[in-house]
Coordinates of C-alpha atoms in Angstrom, one line a residue:
M14 CA -53.6 3.7 26.5
N15 CA -50.4 3.7 28.6
S16 CA -49.5 0.4 27.0
L17 CA -49.8 1.8 23.5
L18 CA -47.7 4.9 24.4
L19 CA -45.0 2.6 25.9
L20 CA -45.1 0.4 22.8
K21 CA -44.7 3.5 20.5
K22 CA -41.8 4.8 22.6
T23 CA -40.1 1.4 22.5
K24 CA -40.5 1.2 18.7
L25 CA -39.2 4.7 18.3
A26 CA -36.2 3.9 20.5
D27 CA -35.4 0.8 18.5
F28 CA -35.7 2.7 15.2
K29 CA -33.3 5.3 16.6
Q30 CA -30.8 2.6 17.5
L31 CA -30.9 1.2 14.0
I32 CA -30.3 4.6 12.5
I33 CA -27.3 5.1 14.9
A34 CA -26.0 1.6 14.1
L35 CA -26.3 2.3 10.4
S36 CA -24.5 5.7 10.8
S37 CA -21.7 4.1 12.8
G38 CA -21.2 1.4 10.2
V39 CA -21.0 4.2 7.5
L40 CA -18.3 5.9 9.7
M41 CA -16.3 2.6 9.6
G42 CA -16.9 2.5 5.8
L43 CA -15.3 5.9 5.5
S44 CA -12.1 4.6 7.1
P45 CA -10.5 2.6 4.2
A46 CA -9.0 3.9 1.0
P47 CA -9.6 6.0 -1.0
L48 CA -10.9 8.4 1.8
N49 CA -8.4 7.0 4.3
L50 CA -10.2 8.4 7.3
W51 CA -8.6 5.7 9.4
L52 CA -9.1 7.4 12.8
L53 CA -12.9 6.9 12.5
S54 CA -12.4 3.1 12.8
W55 CA -11.2 3.5 16.4
I56 CA -14.6 4.8 17.5
A57 CA -17.0 3.5 14.9
L58 CA -17.8 0.3 16.8
V59 CA -18.6 2.0 20.1
S60 CA -22.4 2.5 19.6
L61 CA -22.8 -1.1 18.3
W62 CA -21.1 -2.4 21.4
I63 CA -23.3 -0.3 23.7
F64 CA -26.5 -1.5 22.1
I65 CA -25.4 -5.2 22.3
F66 CA -24.2 -5.2 25.9
Q67 CA -26.1 -2.5 27.7
D68 CA -29.7 -3.4 27.2
K69 CA -31.5 -6.7 27.6
K70 CA -32.5 -7.3 24.0
S71 CA -33.7 -10.5 22.3
Y72 CA -31.4 -12.3 20.0
Q73 CA -33.4 -11.1 17.0
E74 CA -33.0 -7.5 18.1
V75 CA -29.2 -7.7 18.5
A76 CA -28.9 -9.6 15.2
L77 CA -30.8 -6.8 13.4
I78 CA -28.7 -4.1 15.0
G79 CA -25.5 -6.0 14.0
F80 CA -26.8 -6.6 10.5
T81 CA -27.6 -2.9 10.1
W82 CA -24.2 -1.8 11.3
G83 CA -22.5 -4.4 9.0
F84 CA -24.5 -3.3 6.0
G85 CA -23.5 0.3 6.7
Y86 CA -19.8 -0.7 6.8
H87 CA -19.5 -3.3 4.1
G88 CA -22.1 -1.7 1.8
L89 CA -20.2 1.6 1.7
A90 CA -16.7 0.1 1.7
L91 CA -17.5 -2.3 -1.1
F92 CA -19.8 0.0 -3.1
W93 CA -17.0 0.1 -5.8
I94 CA -18.3 -3.3 -7.0
T95 CA -21.1 -1.5 -8.8
G96 CA -18.5 0.0 -11.1
V97 CA -18.8 -3.2 -13.2
H98 CA -21.9 -1.5 -14.7
P99 CA -22.4 -0.9 -17.6
M100 CA -21.5 -4.2 -19.1
T101 CA -23.0 -3.4 -22.5
W102 CA -19.5 -4.0 -24.1
M103 CA -20.0 -7.7 -23.2
G104 CA -23.4 -7.8 -24.8
V105 CA -25.3 -7.4 -21.5
P106 CA -28.3 -5.0 -21.9
W107 CA -28.0 -1.8 -19.9
L108 CA -30.9 -2.6 -17.4
A109 CA -29.7 -6.2 -16.9
S110 CA -26.2 -4.9 -16.3
L111 CA -27.5 -2.5 -13.6
S112 CA -29.5 -5.3 -12.0
I113 CA -26.5 -7.6 -11.9
A114 CA -24.2 -4.9 -10.4
I115 CA -26.8 -4.1 -7.7
A116 CA -27.4 -7.8 -7.0
V117 CA -23.7 -8.5 -6.6
W118 CA -23.2 -5.5 -4.4
L119 CA -26.1 -6.5 -2.1
A120 CA -24.9 -10.1 -2.0
I121 CA -21.4 -9.3 -0.7
S122 CA -22.7 -6.5 1.6
F123 CA -25.2 -8.8 3.1
W124 CA -22.6 -11.5 3.6
G125 CA -20.4 -9.0 5.5
A126 CA -23.4 -7.8 7.5
F127 CA -24.4 -11.4 8.3
L128 CA -21.0 -11.9 10.0
V129 CA -21.4 -8.8 12.1
S130 CA -24.9 -10.0 13.0
L131 CA -23.4 -13.4 14.0
W132 CA -20.8 -11.6 16.2
T133 CA -23.6 -9.8 18.1
I134 CA -25.5 -13.0 18.7
I135 CA -22.5 -15.0 19.9
C136 CA -21.3 -12.1 22.2
S137 CA -24.9 -11.6 23.5
F138 CA -25.2 -15.3 24.2
I139 CA -21.9 -15.6 26.1
N140 CA -22.6 -12.4 28.0
R141 CA -26.0 -13.8 29.3
K142 CA -25.0 -17.4 29.9
F143 CA -21.5 -17.2 31.2
L144 CA -20.7 -13.7 32.4
K145 CA -22.1 -12.2 35.6
V146 CA -21.4 -8.7 36.8
N147 CA -19.2 -8.7 39.9
R148 CA -19.8 -5.4 41.6
D149 CA -16.4 -5.7 43.5
N150 CA -14.4 -6.4 40.3
T151 CA -16.0 -4.1 37.7
V152 CA -12.7 -3.6 35.8
I153 CA -12.0 -7.4 35.6
F154 CA -15.6 -8.0 34.3
I155 CA -15.2 -5.3 31.6
I156 CA -11.8 -6.6 30.5
T157 CA -13.3 -10.1 30.3
R158 CA -16.2 -8.9 28.2
V159 CA -13.8 -7.0 25.9
L160 CA -11.6 -10.1 25.6
I161 CA -14.6 -12.2 24.5
G162 CA -15.7 -9.5 22.0
V163 CA -12.2 -9.3 20.4
T164 CA -11.8 -13.1 20.3
V165 CA -15.2 -13.7 18.6
W166 CA -14.5 -10.9 16.0
C167 CA -11.0 -12.2 15.2
S168 CA -12.3 -15.8 15.0
L169 CA -15.0 -14.8 12.5
E170 CA -12.6 -12.8 10.4
T171 CA -10.3 -15.8 10.3
L172 CA -13.0 -18.1 9.2
W173 CA -14.2 -15.5 6.7
S174 CA -10.7 -15.2 5.2
Y175 CA -10.7 -18.9 4.2
G176 CA -13.8 -18.4 2.2
S177 CA -14.2 -17.0 -1.3
L178 CA -15.9 -13.7 -0.4
W179 CA -13.2 -12.0 1.6
W180 CA -12.0 -8.4 1.3
S181 CA -13.1 -5.9 4.0
S182 CA -11.4 -6.9 7.2
L183 CA -11.3 -4.2 9.9
S184 CA -7.5 -4.2 9.5
Y185 CA -7.6 -2.8 6.0
T186 CA -9.2 0.4 7.3
Q187 CA -5.7 1.4 8.4
S188 CA -3.9 0.9 5.1
P189 CA -2.0 2.5 3.5
N190 CA -1.8 5.6 5.7
N191 CA -1.5 4.3 9.3
L192 CA 1.8 2.5 8.8
A193 CA 2.6 2.6 12.5
I194 CA -0.2 0.3 13.5
L195 CA 0.3 -1.9 10.4
Q196 CA 3.8 -2.9 11.6
L197 CA 2.1 -5.1 14.2
T198 CA 0.8 -7.4 11.4
K199 CA 4.4 -8.8 11.4
F200 CA 3.4 -10.6 14.7
S201 CA 0.2 -12.3 13.8
G202 CA -1.1 -11.0 10.5
F203 CA -4.1 -8.8 9.9
N204 CA -5.9 -9.9 13.0
T205 CA -3.3 -8.1 15.2
V206 CA -4.8 -4.8 13.9
T207 CA -8.3 -6.1 13.9
A208 CA -7.9 -7.1 17.6
A209 CA -6.5 -3.7 18.5
I210 CA -9.4 -1.8 16.8
V211 CA -12.1 -3.9 18.5
A212 CA -10.4 -3.7 21.9
V213 CA -10.1 0.1 21.8
N214 CA -13.7 0.4 20.7
G215 CA -14.9 -2.1 23.3
L216 CA -13.1 -0.4 26.2
L217 CA -14.5 3.0 25.2
A218 CA -18.0 1.6 25.0
E219 CA -17.6 -0.1 28.4
A220 CA -16.6 3.1 30.0
I221 CA -19.7 4.8 28.6
I222 CA -21.9 1.9 29.8
L223 CA -20.5 2.1 33.3
N224 CA -20.9 5.8 33.4
Q225 CA -24.6 5.5 32.3
V226 CA -25.2 2.8 35.0
I227 CA -23.8 5.0 37.7
L228 CA -25.7 8.0 36.6
K229 CA -28.9 6.0 36.5
K230 CA -28.3 4.8 40.1
Q231 CA -27.6 8.4 41.2
I232 CA -30.8 9.6 39.7
N233 CA -32.8 6.8 41.3
S234 CA -31.1 7.5 44.6
E235 CA -32.0 11.2 44.4
K236 CA -35.6 10.4 43.6
T237 CA -35.8 7.9 46.5
F238 CA -34.4 10.2 49.1
S239 CA -35.9 13.4 47.6
I240 CA -32.5 15.1 47.4
P241 CA -32.8 18.4 45.5
H242 CA -30.4 18.6 42.6
N243 CA -28.3 21.8 42.5
L244 CA -26.2 22.2 39.4
N245 CA -23.7 24.4 41.2
S246 CA -23.0 21.8 43.9
T247 CA -20.7 18.8 43.7
P248 CA -22.5 15.8 45.2
K249 CA -20.5 12.9 46.6
Q250 CA -22.0 10.7 43.9
N251 CA -20.4 12.8 41.1
I252 CA -17.0 12.3 42.7
L253 CA -17.6 8.5 42.8
I254 CA -18.5 8.5 39.1
S255 CA -15.4 10.4 38.2
N256 CA -13.2 8.0 40.2
K257 CA -14.7 4.9 38.7
V258 CA -14.9 5.9 35.1
K259 CA -11.6 7.7 34.7
P260 CA -9.4 4.6 34.8
L261 CA -11.6 2.9 32.2
I262 CA -11.4 5.9 29.9
C263 CA -7.6 5.9 30.3
L264 CA -7.4 2.2 29.3
P265 CA -8.4 2.6 25.6
I266 CA -6.3 5.8 25.3
I267 CA -3.3 4.1 26.7
L268 CA -3.9 1.0 24.5
F269 CA -4.3 3.2 21.4
F270 CA -1.2 5.3 21.9
G271 CA 0.8 2.4 23.3
L272 CA 0.3 0.2 20.2
H273 CA 1.0 3.1 17.9
I274 CA 4.2 4.0 19.7
W275 CA 5.3 0.3 19.5
G276 CA 4.4 0.3 15.8
L277 CA 6.3 3.5 15.2
W278 CA 9.4 2.1 16.8
L279 CA 9.2 -0.9 14.5
Y280 CA 8.5 1.4 11.5
N281 CA 11.7 3.4 12.3
Y282 CA 13.8 0.3 12.6
P283 CA 16.2 0.4 9.6
I284 CA 15.6 -2.0 6.7
A285 CA 18.8 -4.0 6.3
K286 CA 20.0 -4.2 2.7
D287 CA 23.4 -5.8 3.4
N288 CA 24.3 -8.9 1.4
L289 CA 21.0 -8.8 -0.4
E290 CA 20.8 -8.8 -4.2
P291 CA 19.0 -5.8 -5.7
I292 CA 16.6 -6.4 -8.6
K293 CA 15.8 -3.4 -10.9
V294 CA 12.2 -4.0 -11.9
G295 CA 10.5 -2.2 -14.8
I296 CA 6.7 -2.0 -14.7
I297 CA 4.4 -1.5 -17.7
Q298 CA 0.9 -0.2 -17.0
G299 CA -0.8 -0.8 -20.4
N300 CA -4.1 1.0 -19.7
I301 CA -6.2 -1.0 -22.0
P302 CA -9.9 -0.6 -21.2
N303 CA -12.0 -3.7 -20.6
E304 CA -14.3 -2.6 -23.4
I305 CA -11.7 -3.5 -26.0
K306 CA -9.3 -5.8 -24.0
L307 CA -10.6 -9.1 -25.3
Y308 CA -11.3 -8.0 -28.9
S309 CA -9.1 -7.2 -31.9
E310 CA -8.6 -3.5 -31.1
G311 CA -7.4 -4.5 -27.6
W312 CA -5.1 -7.2 -28.9
V313 CA -3.3 -4.8 -31.3
K314 CA -3.0 -2.2 -28.6
A315 CA -1.6 -4.7 -26.0
I316 CA 1.1 -6.0 -28.4
Q317 CA 2.1 -2.5 -29.4
G318 CA 2.0 -1.0 -25.9
Y319 CA 3.8 -3.7 -24.0
T320 CA 6.4 -4.3 -26.7
K321 CA 7.2 -0.6 -26.8
G322 CA 7.3 -0.4 -23.0
Y323 CA 9.5 -3.4 -22.8
Q324 CA 12.0 -2.0 -25.2
K325 CA 12.2 1.3 -23.4
L326 CA 12.7 -0.4 -20.0
A327 CA 15.3 -2.7 -21.5
Q328 CA 17.2 0.4 -22.6
Q329 CA 17.1 1.6 -19.0
K330 CA 19.1 -1.5 -18.1
V331 CA 16.4 -3.1 -15.9
D332 CA 16.9 -6.6 -14.7
V333 CA 13.4 -7.8 -15.4
V334 CA 10.1 -6.4 -16.7
L335 CA 6.7 -6.9 -14.9
T336 CA 3.4 -6.7 -16.8
P337 CA -0.1 -6.8 -15.3
E338 CA -2.7 -9.6 -15.1
T339 CA -3.5 -10.8 -18.7
A340 CA -1.5 -8.0 -20.1
L341 CA -1.3 -9.9 -23.3
P342 CA -4.8 -11.5 -23.6
F343 CA -3.7 -14.5 -25.6
Y344 CA -2.8 -18.1 -24.9
W345 CA 0.9 -18.4 -23.9
N346 CA 1.8 -20.6 -26.9
D347 CA 0.5 -18.0 -29.3
I348 CA 2.7 -15.3 -27.6
T349 CA 5.9 -17.4 -27.8
N350 CA 5.1 -18.4 -31.4
N351 CA 7.1 -15.4 -32.8
S352 CA 4.9 -12.5 -31.6
D353 CA 6.4 -9.0 -31.6
F354 CA 6.7 -9.0 -27.9
Y355 CA 8.5 -12.3 -27.9
Q356 CA 10.9 -11.1 -30.6
A357 CA 11.7 -8.0 -28.5
V358 CA 12.7 -10.2 -25.5
I359 CA 14.9 -12.3 -27.7
K360 CA 16.6 -9.2 -29.0
A361 CA 17.0 -7.3 -25.7
K362 CA 17.7 -10.5 -23.6
V363 CA 16.0 -9.0 -20.5
P364 CA 13.6 -11.5 -18.7
A365 CA 9.9 -10.6 -18.3
W366 CA 7.0 -11.6 -16.1
V367 CA 4.1 -11.7 -18.5
G368 CA 0.4 -12.0 -17.7
A369 CA -1.4 -14.2 -20.2
F370 CA -3.7 -17.1 -20.5
G371 CA -2.5 -20.7 -20.0
R372 CA -4.2 -23.8 -21.3
K373 CA -5.5 -26.5 -19.0
D374 CA -7.2 -29.3 -20.8
T375 CA -10.1 -27.7 -22.7
D376 CA -10.2 -24.7 -20.3
Y377 CA -7.8 -21.9 -19.5
T378 CA -5.9 -20.3 -16.6
N379 CA -5.2 -16.8 -15.6
S380 CA -1.4 -17.0 -15.4
L381 CA 1.9 -15.2 -14.9
F382 CA 4.9 -16.6 -16.9
T383 CA 8.6 -16.1 -16.5
L384 CA 10.1 -15.6 -19.9
T385 CA 13.9 -15.6 -19.9
G386 CA 16.2 -13.5 -22.1
E387 CA 16.8 -16.6 -24.2
G388 CA 13.1 -16.9 -24.9
K389 CA 12.5 -19.9 -22.6
T390 CA 9.6 -20.3 -20.3
L391 CA 11.2 -20.8 -16.9
S392 CA 8.1 -20.9 -14.7
R393 CA 4.4 -20.5 -14.6
Y394 CA 2.0 -19.4 -11.9
D395 CA -1.7 -20.1 -12.3
K396 CA -4.1 -17.9 -10.3
T397 CA -5.3 -19.9 -7.3
I398 CA -8.1 -17.8 -5.7
L399 CA -10.7 -16.9 -8.2
V400 CA -13.4 -14.2 -8.0
P401 CA -16.9 -15.7 -7.4
L402 CA -19.2 -14.9 -10.3
G403 CA -16.5 -13.0 -12.1
E404 CA -14.1 -15.9 -12.7
Y405 CA -16.0 -18.9 -11.5
I406 CA -19.6 -19.7 -11.0
P407 CA -20.8 -20.9 -7.5
F408 CA -23.7 -23.3 -7.8
E409 CA -23.0 -23.6 -11.5
P410 CA -25.9 -26.0 -12.3
I411 CA -28.3 -23.3 -11.0
L412 CA -26.6 -20.1 -12.0
G413 CA -24.4 -21.2 -14.9
K414 CA -26.6 -20.2 -17.8
I415 CA -27.3 -16.8 -16.4
I416 CA -23.8 -15.9 -15.4
D417 CA -22.2 -17.3 -18.6
T418 CA -23.6 -14.2 -20.4
L419 CA -21.0 -12.1 -18.5
S420 CA -18.0 -13.9 -20.1
P421 CA -16.9 -13.2 -23.7
L422 CA -14.8 -16.4 -23.6
E423 CA -16.3 -19.8 -24.4
A424 CA -14.0 -21.8 -22.1
H425 CA -14.1 -21.7 -18.3
L426 CA -11.3 -20.4 -16.1
Q427 CA -9.6 -23.0 -13.9
A428 CA -7.9 -22.4 -10.6
G429 CA -4.2 -23.2 -10.1
K430 CA -2.9 -25.5 -7.4
P431 CA -2.4 -23.9 -3.9
E432 CA 1.1 -25.3 -3.4
Q433 CA 2.7 -23.6 -6.5
I434 CA 6.3 -22.3 -6.2
F435 CA 7.3 -19.5 -8.6
D436 CA 11.0 -19.8 -9.5
T437 CA 12.7 -16.8 -11.3
P438 CA 16.2 -16.0 -12.4
F439 CA 16.4 -14.0 -9.1
G440 CA 15.2 -16.7 -6.7
K441 CA 11.8 -17.6 -5.5
A442 CA 9.1 -15.0 -5.8
I443 CA 5.8 -14.6 -3.9
V444 CA 3.1 -14.1 -6.4
G445 CA -0.4 -12.7 -6.2
I446 CA -2.8 -12.1 -9.1
C447 CA -5.5 -9.5 -8.5
Y448 CA -8.0 -10.8 -6.0
E449 CA -5.4 -12.9 -4.2
S450 CA -3.9 -9.7 -2.7
A451 CA -6.6 -9.9 0.0
F452 CA -5.6 -13.3 1.3
S453 CA -2.8 -13.2 3.8
Q454 CA -2.3 -17.0 4.1
H455 CA -1.6 -17.1 0.3
F456 CA 1.4 -14.8 0.7
R457 CA 2.4 -16.3 4.0
R458 CA 2.7 -19.8 2.6
Q459 CA 5.0 -18.6 -0.2
A460 CA 7.2 -16.6 2.1
R461 CA 7.5 -19.5 4.5
E462 CA 8.7 -21.7 1.5
G463 CA 11.4 -19.3 0.5
G464 CA 9.8 -16.5 -1.4
E465 CA 12.2 -13.5 -1.3
F466 CA 10.1 -10.7 -2.8
I467 CA 6.6 -10.0 -3.9
I468 CA 5.2 -9.4 -7.4
T469 CA 1.5 -8.9 -8.0
A470 CA -0.3 -8.5 -11.3
S471 CA -3.8 -7.1 -11.5
N472 CA -6.2 -5.7 -14.0
N473 CA -8.4 -3.3 -11.9
A474 CA -10.2 -1.9 -14.9
H475 CA -13.5 -3.5 -13.9
Y476 CA -14.5 -1.2 -11.1
S477 CA -14.7 2.4 -9.8
R478 CA -11.6 4.3 -8.7
A479 CA -12.1 3.2 -5.1
M480 CA -11.2 -0.4 -5.9
P481 CA -7.6 0.3 -7.2
A482 CA -6.9 2.3 -4.0
Q483 CA -8.1 -0.5 -1.8
H484 CA -6.2 -3.0 -3.8
H485 CA -3.0 -1.1 -3.3
A486 CA -3.8 -0.9 0.4
Q487 CA -4.1 -4.7 0.5
D488 CA -0.7 -5.2 -1.1
V489 CA 0.8 -2.7 1.4
I490 CA -0.4 -5.0 4.3
R491 CA 1.0 -8.1 2.5
A492 CA 4.4 -6.4 2.2
I493 CA 4.5 -5.5 5.9
E494 CA 3.2 -8.9 7.1
S495 CA 5.8 -10.9 5.2
D496 CA 8.6 -8.2 5.5
R497 CA 9.2 -8.2 1.8
W498 CA 9.7 -5.7 -1.0
A499 CA 6.9 -5.6 -3.5
A500 CA 6.4 -4.6 -7.1
R501 CA 2.8 -4.4 -8.3
A502 CA 1.8 -4.0 -12.0
T503 CA -1.8 -3.2 -12.9
N504 CA -3.6 -2.5 -16.2
T505 CA -5.1 0.8 -15.3
G506 CA -3.7 1.7 -11.9
Y507 CA -2.4 1.8 -9.3
S508 CA 0.9 0.2 -10.1
A509 CA 3.5 0.7 -7.3
F510 CA 6.7 -0.2 -5.5
V511 CA 6.4 -0.9 -1.8
D512 CA 9.1 -1.5 0.8
P513 CA 8.9 -3.9 3.8
H514 CA 7.7 -1.1 6.1
G515 CA 4.8 -0.4 3.7
N516 CA 6.2 2.9 2.3
T517 CA 4.9 3.4 -1.2
L518 CA 8.1 4.4 -3.1
W519 CA 6.2 5.1 -6.3
R520 CA 2.5 4.9 -7.3
S521 CA 1.3 5.3 -10.9
A522 CA -1.5 7.6 -12.0
I523 CA -4.8 6.0 -12.8
N524 CA -6.1 5.3 -16.3
Q525 CA -2.8 6.3 -17.9
Y526 CA -0.2 4.4 -19.9
Q527 CA 3.0 4.4 -17.8
I528 CA 6.3 2.7 -17.5
Y529 CA 8.6 3.0 -14.5
A530 CA 11.7 1.3 -13.0
N531 CA 12.8 1.0 -9.4
T532 CA 14.9 -1.3 -7.3
I533 CA 13.6 -3.9 -4.9
Y534 CA 15.7 -6.3 -2.8
R535 CA 15.6 -10.0 -2.1
R536 CA 14.9 -10.7 1.5
Q537 CA 15.0 -14.0 3.5
T538 CA 13.7 -12.9 7.0
K539 CA 10.7 -14.6 8.5
T540 CA 8.4 -12.7 10.7
L541 CA 6.5 -14.3 13.5
Y542 CA 3.4 -14.3 11.3
V543 CA 5.3 -16.1 8.5
R544 CA 6.6 -18.7 11.0
W545 CA 3.5 -19.2 13.2
G546 CA 0.6 -17.8 11.4
D547 CA -2.3 -16.2 13.2
W548 CA -1.3 -17.4 16.7
L549 CA -2.9 -14.4 18.4
T550 CA -6.4 -15.5 17.6
I551 CA -5.6 -19.0 18.8
L552 CA -4.2 -17.6 22.0
L553 CA -7.2 -15.3 22.6
S554 CA -9.5 -18.2 21.9
V555 CA -7.8 -20.4 24.5
I556 CA -7.8 -17.7 27.1
S557 CA -11.4 -16.9 26.4
M558 CA -12.4 -20.6 26.8
V559 CA -10.6 -20.8 30.1
V560 CA -12.3 -17.7 31.4
I561 CA -15.7 -18.9 30.3
V562 CA -15.3 -22.3 31.9
K563 CA -14.0 -20.7 35.1
K564 CA -17.0 -18.4 35.2
R565 CA -19.3 -21.3 34.5
L566 CA -17.9 -23.3 37.4
V567 CA -18.0 -20.5 39.9

């Protein structure tokens, strides 16, 4: 009977931990845009950390807790993916469309949850096999455990970022509102912020764990010696608890404010504009719904809307006009073959960056073209990082026939070469098309090779309103990391201008046709991140390995 009661209590406790883990993951999911409750991310990992390191659980138990937390975070943060439903305009039945949207959402949420689960398993393994509590050096032990936790998380995010399903790094929970901490991405990219978030959460959790251990010892001691407990007295043990835990509570607070003060100092450092050539960029947000974009009604609206917008911006004496991803949904040769837009460029003689389709053998590319004022095609950039399922089909022999129903085009989209350079009349540009905004290394490579400003072109009409807000947040981080001015044009919002400190100088309304002009500047600086990449994760990994080997040998 006692065994059954103990089993029930254990199961109830495990269930409560799963609920708490899920709730904490949801808290992290509330941090990114559009809600921008970024402060929550600095405490949302605490409960997960405690569950993993405090109790002796099996690897299956810690994996389940991590998976639950990860699903709470990624499931909420990426819920906008369900906005692809309904796809009836593509000929997909309503129920099938709903099923596809849910399946895609679950797939990307489970992938993110799996990585958190993997983090819990690795950390639990290292903690058991290599770390032993040294009662004389509690602070050193805790800092070591936090170092391991930070290193493993950053390493997993780095590996994740080189895959095709990458978006919701912990770092993007701080964008675009916490610009102070985002300045640190100039040193080692997005993982600088990720490391800070995990470290602060870990130190807070370790302080709570230590406090609980001491309280448990105190209670056991009182039971052993039958010392009556008086709430109005101040036992010696309580003083010891206060003295031991206070320094640990101070550590995450000092780290949090110290990093933000450092970032604020960098944020307030003036952006030099001396000897830099300004570029007055005009942006056209065409606002053409996906339901009509690839059909005759959308074609007519695109030609009319972008030609009219181009003419108005040319009258404002802009240096160049930027259009969104596939703004003109035609093959490039058809556009330059005497279309109304092409004729407007010939007449006004203002260059344009035009989103359109390019030909590649029998297939096509999602491309951005530089059209000079003389009507010549100066350069072409083909989108390199394609969206799984949306733009290319993983495991095509198996899934191809099913997924092909999602595309109204008969040809298949082909990826561009990673080493592309985009030359313009104003120097080299750093280019990102839609999904590429999430990939730091894509922008870093182009900045390292001489890109002087950022231009991004996106559609954003596929999903709910949360996605354009998060997409803008990604571009804000890219501008800060590379220390570049950025102009971003989207089909339905949010189009924007961003400075090297991440300030949004203008952001369009959503689901509206808009044109706007602003000035960006060419910039040739190279941040530590542009020069050295994610050196912080490498350094943390080396230090962690040295610590683990040393612990093993002792």
